[in-house]
Amino acid sequence: MTCRRGALIVLEGVDKAGKTTQCNKLVQALQDSGQKAEMMKFPERTTKIGQLINSYLENKSNLEDHTVHLLFSANRWELMPLMKEKLEQGISLVVDRYAFSGVAFTSANPWFQSGLVYES
C-alpha cells in the first residue's frame, strides 16, 4: 500500500495576526479527522542558522540587511530535506510563515527599495 503525499499548507501574515493560533487549530483539526499533520514555524530558531537569526531578531547582533535576507532563505533550505521526508511519509505540514514573509521583509526594507547594491 502506498502512502499519499502530505500537503504543504502555509499561513503568512504580520506579527501578532494569529498565525500560530490558526496553525495549531488546523493541525488539530487535521489530526482529529484522522490525517497525519505537524506544524513548522519559520524562522526555525533551533538550527545553527536559526540561532543567528534569533540573535538578530532579539537585537543581540547587528547583521547587514542582505545577510539577514540570505539567512532567512538558508533557514528554509536547511530544513528542506526534513520537510520533503515528512511530506513523502504522508504527513501534512502546516507552516507558520515561509518564503513570502522573506519577500515582504525585503520589500519593506528601505535599502532594498532604493536599489542600492554594494559591490565588493
PDB file of C-alpha atoms in Angstrom:
ATOM      1  CA  MET A   1       0.000   0.000   0.000  1.00  0.00           C
ATOM      2  CA  THR A   2       1.453   3.367  -0.988  1.00  0.00           C
ATOM      3  CA  CYS A   3       1.273   6.398   1.221  1.00  0.00           C
ATOM      4  CA  ARG A   4      -0.395   9.520  -0.096  1.00  0.00           C
ATOM      5  CA  ARG A   5       1.842  12.579  -0.077  1.00  0.00           C
ATOM      6  CA  GLY A   6       1.154  15.141   2.637  1.00  0.00           C
ATOM      7  CA  ALA A   7       0.019  18.667   1.863  1.00  0.00           C
ATOM      8  CA  LEU A   8       2.154  21.768   2.384  1.00  0.00           C
ATOM      9  CA  ILE A   9      -0.064  24.461   3.892  1.00  0.00           C
ATOM     10  CA  VAL A  10       1.463  27.880   4.595  1.00  0.00           C
ATOM     11  CA  LEU A  11      -0.080  30.696   6.624  1.00  0.00           C
ATOM     12  CA  GLU A  12       1.542  34.094   6.147  1.00  0.00           C
ATOM     13  CA  GLY A  13       0.849  37.364   7.905  1.00  0.00           C
ATOM     14  CA  VAL A  14       2.175  40.162  10.056  1.00  0.00           C
ATOM     15  CA  ASP A  15       3.326  39.741  13.659  1.00  0.00           C
ATOM     16  CA  LYS A  16       0.564  39.066  16.183  1.00  0.00           C
ATOM     17  CA  ALA A  17      -2.065  38.382  13.480  1.00  0.00           C
ATOM     18  CA  GLY A  18      -2.914  34.961  14.908  1.00  0.00           C
ATOM     19  CA  LYS A  19      -0.928  32.761  12.510  1.00  0.00           C
ATOM     20  CA  THR A  20       0.379  30.438  15.210  1.00  0.00           C
ATOM     21  CA  THR A  21      -3.064  30.055  16.764  1.00  0.00           C
ATOM     22  CA  GLN A  22      -4.634  29.233  13.391  1.00  0.00           C
ATOM     23  CA  CYS A  23      -1.815  26.825  12.507  1.00  0.00           C
ATOM     24  CA  ASN A  24      -2.317  24.979  15.786  1.00  0.00           C
ATOM     25  CA  LYS A  25      -6.086  24.786  15.226  1.00  0.00           C
ATOM     26  CA  LEU A  26      -5.621  23.497  11.675  1.00  0.00           C
ATOM     27  CA  VAL A  27      -3.136  20.813  12.764  1.00  0.00           C
ATOM     28  CA  GLN A  28      -5.561  19.711  15.488  1.00  0.00           C
ATOM     29  CA  ALA A  29      -8.491  19.614  13.047  1.00  0.00           C
ATOM     30  CA  LEU A  30      -6.480  17.555  10.544  1.00  0.00           C
ATOM     31  CA  GLN A  31      -5.381  15.147  13.256  1.00  0.00           C
ATOM     32  CA  ASP A  32      -8.946  14.882  14.596  1.00  0.00           C
ATOM     33  CA  SER A  33     -10.081  13.867  11.111  1.00  0.00           C
ATOM     34  CA  GLY A  34      -7.517  11.039  11.072  1.00  0.00           C
ATOM     35  CA  GLN A  35      -4.825  12.726   8.991  1.00  0.00           C
ATOM     36  CA  LYS A  36      -1.176  12.968   9.918  1.00  0.00           C
ATOM     37  CA  ALA A  37      -0.232  16.625  10.376  1.00  0.00           C
ATOM     38  CA  GLU A  38       2.516  18.632  12.026  1.00  0.00           C
ATOM     39  CA  MET A  39       3.294  22.304  12.427  1.00  0.00           C
ATOM     40  CA  MET A  40       6.524  24.008  11.433  1.00  0.00           C
ATOM     41  CA  LYS A  41       7.434  27.602  12.118  1.00  0.00           C
ATOM     42  CA  PHE A  42       9.874  29.904  10.339  1.00  0.00           C
ATOM     43  CA  PRO A  43      12.314  31.103  11.191  1.00  0.00           C
ATOM     44  CA  GLU A  44      13.186  27.805  12.866  1.00  0.00           C
ATOM     45  CA  ARG A  45      15.357  29.190  15.643  1.00  0.00           C
ATOM     46  CA  THR A  46      16.853  25.907  16.922  1.00  0.00           C
ATOM     47  CA  THR A  47      19.181  25.306  13.965  1.00  0.00           C
ATOM     48  CA  LYS A  48      22.617  26.943  13.664  1.00  0.00           C
ATOM     49  CA  ILE A  49      21.309  29.401  11.077  1.00  0.00           C
ATOM     50  CA  GLY A  50      18.145  29.889  13.106  1.00  0.00           C
ATOM     51  CA  GLN A  51      20.235  30.821  16.137  1.00  0.00           C
ATOM     52  CA  LEU A  52      21.943  33.572  14.105  1.00  0.00           C
ATOM     53  CA  ILE A  53      18.517  34.855  13.034  1.00  0.00           C
ATOM     54  CA  ASN A  54      17.252  34.706  16.611  1.00  0.00           C
ATOM     55  CA  SER A  55      20.225  36.722  17.824  1.00  0.00           C
ATOM     56  CA  TYR A  56      19.476  39.360  15.177  1.00  0.00           C
ATOM     57  CA  LEU A  57      15.739  39.447  15.985  1.00  0.00           C
ATOM     58  CA  GLU A  58      16.487  39.886  19.687  1.00  0.00           C
ATOM     59  CA  ASN A  59      18.857  42.788  18.866  1.00  0.00           C
ATOM     60  CA  LYS A  60      21.823  40.844  20.255  1.00  0.00           C
ATOM     61  CA  SER A  61      23.740  41.016  16.984  1.00  0.00           C
ATOM     62  CA  ASN A  62      23.963  43.559  14.232  1.00  0.00           C
ATOM     63  CA  LEU A  63      23.860  41.985  10.779  1.00  0.00           C
ATOM     64  CA  GLU A  64      23.853  43.679   7.404  1.00  0.00           C
ATOM     65  CA  ASP A  65      20.400  43.604   5.757  1.00  0.00           C
ATOM     66  CA  HIS A  66      21.452  41.469   2.786  1.00  0.00           C
ATOM     67  CA  THR A  67      22.978  38.944   5.181  1.00  0.00           C
ATOM     68  CA  VAL A  68      19.757  38.691   7.170  1.00  0.00           C
ATOM     69  CA  HIS A  69      17.773  38.168   3.965  1.00  0.00           C
ATOM     70  CA  LEU A  70      20.075  35.308   2.968  1.00  0.00           C
ATOM     71  CA  LEU A  71      19.952  33.771   6.446  1.00  0.00           C
ATOM     72  CA  PHE A  72      16.150  33.596   6.333  1.00  0.00           C
ATOM     73  CA  SER A  73      16.366  31.839   2.968  1.00  0.00           C
ATOM     74  CA  ALA A  74      19.101  29.486   4.191  1.00  0.00           C
ATOM     75  CA  ASN A  75      16.974  28.642   7.232  1.00  0.00           C
ATOM     76  CA  ARG A  76      14.229  27.349   4.927  1.00  0.00           C
ATOM     77  CA  TRP A  77      16.695  25.456   2.731  1.00  0.00           C
ATOM     78  CA  GLU A  78      18.390  23.729   5.655  1.00  0.00           C
ATOM     79  CA  LEU A  79      15.035  22.198   6.640  1.00  0.00           C
ATOM     80  CA  MET A  80      14.025  21.229   3.098  1.00  0.00           C
ATOM     81  CA  PRO A  81      15.238  17.589   3.399  1.00  0.00           C
ATOM     82  CA  LEU A  82      13.201  17.114   6.587  1.00  0.00           C
ATOM     83  CA  MET A  83      10.144  18.739   5.024  1.00  0.00           C
ATOM     84  CA  LYS A  84      10.376  16.536   1.918  1.00  0.00           C
ATOM     85  CA  GLU A  85      10.757  13.434   4.068  1.00  0.00           C
ATOM     86  CA  LYS A  86       7.678  14.253   6.126  1.00  0.00           C
ATOM     87  CA  LEU A  87       5.586  15.085   3.038  1.00  0.00           C
ATOM     88  CA  GLU A  88       6.644  11.823   1.369  1.00  0.00           C
ATOM     89  CA  GLN A  89       5.574   9.971   4.539  1.00  0.00           C
ATOM     90  CA  GLY A  90       2.087  11.406   4.110  1.00  0.00           C
ATOM     91  CA  ILE A  91       2.418  13.993   6.864  1.00  0.00           C
ATOM     92  CA  SER A  92       0.799  17.314   6.038  1.00  0.00           C
ATOM     93  CA  LEU A  93       2.854  20.293   7.156  1.00  0.00           C
ATOM     94  CA  VAL A  94       1.130  23.420   8.387  1.00  0.00           C
ATOM     95  CA  VAL A  95       3.776  26.128   8.212  1.00  0.00           C
ATOM     96  CA  ASP A  96       3.729  29.375  10.175  1.00  0.00           C
ATOM     97  CA  ARG A  97       5.489  31.700   7.689  1.00  0.00           C
ATOM     98  CA  TYR A  98       7.598  30.648   4.744  1.00  0.00           C
ATOM     99  CA  ALA A  99       9.021  32.298   1.628  1.00  0.00           C
ATOM    100  CA  PHE A 100       6.511  35.135   1.192  1.00  0.00           C
ATOM    101  CA  SER A 101       7.489  36.555   4.589  1.00  0.00           C
ATOM    102  CA  GLY A 102      11.018  36.922   3.231  1.00  0.00           C
ATOM    103  CA  VAL A 103       9.673  38.771   0.216  1.00  0.00           C
ATOM    104  CA  ALA A 104       7.671  41.103   2.475  1.00  0.00           C
ATOM    105  CA  PHE A 105      10.644  41.730   4.775  1.00  0.00           C
ATOM    106  CA  THR A 106      12.888  42.546   1.837  1.00  0.00           C
ATOM    107  CA  SER A 107      10.273  44.723   0.131  1.00  0.00           C
ATOM    108  CA  ALA A 108       9.663  46.761   3.290  1.00  0.00           C
ATOM    109  CA  ASN A 109      13.353  47.448   3.839  1.00  0.00           C
ATOM    110  CA  PRO A 110      14.386  50.892   2.537  1.00  0.00           C
ATOM    111  CA  TRP A 111      17.843  49.692   1.466  1.00  0.00           C
ATOM    112  CA  PHE A 112      16.332  47.099  -0.849  1.00  0.00           C
ATOM    113  CA  GLN A 113      13.690  49.531  -2.129  1.00  0.00           C
ATOM    114  CA  SER A 114      16.338  52.051  -3.107  1.00  0.00           C
ATOM    115  CA  GLY A 115      18.002  49.572  -5.432  1.00  0.00           C
ATOM    116  CA  LEU A 116      21.354  50.222  -3.803  1.00  0.00           C
ATOM    117  CA  VAL A 117      23.634  47.286  -4.363  1.00  0.00           C
ATOM    118  CA  TYR A 118      27.008  47.138  -2.717  1.00  0.00           C
ATOM    119  CA  GLU A 119      29.755  45.569  -4.775  1.00  0.00           C
ATOM    120  CA  SER A 120      32.950  44.408  -3.144  1.00  0.00           C
TER     121      SER A 120
END
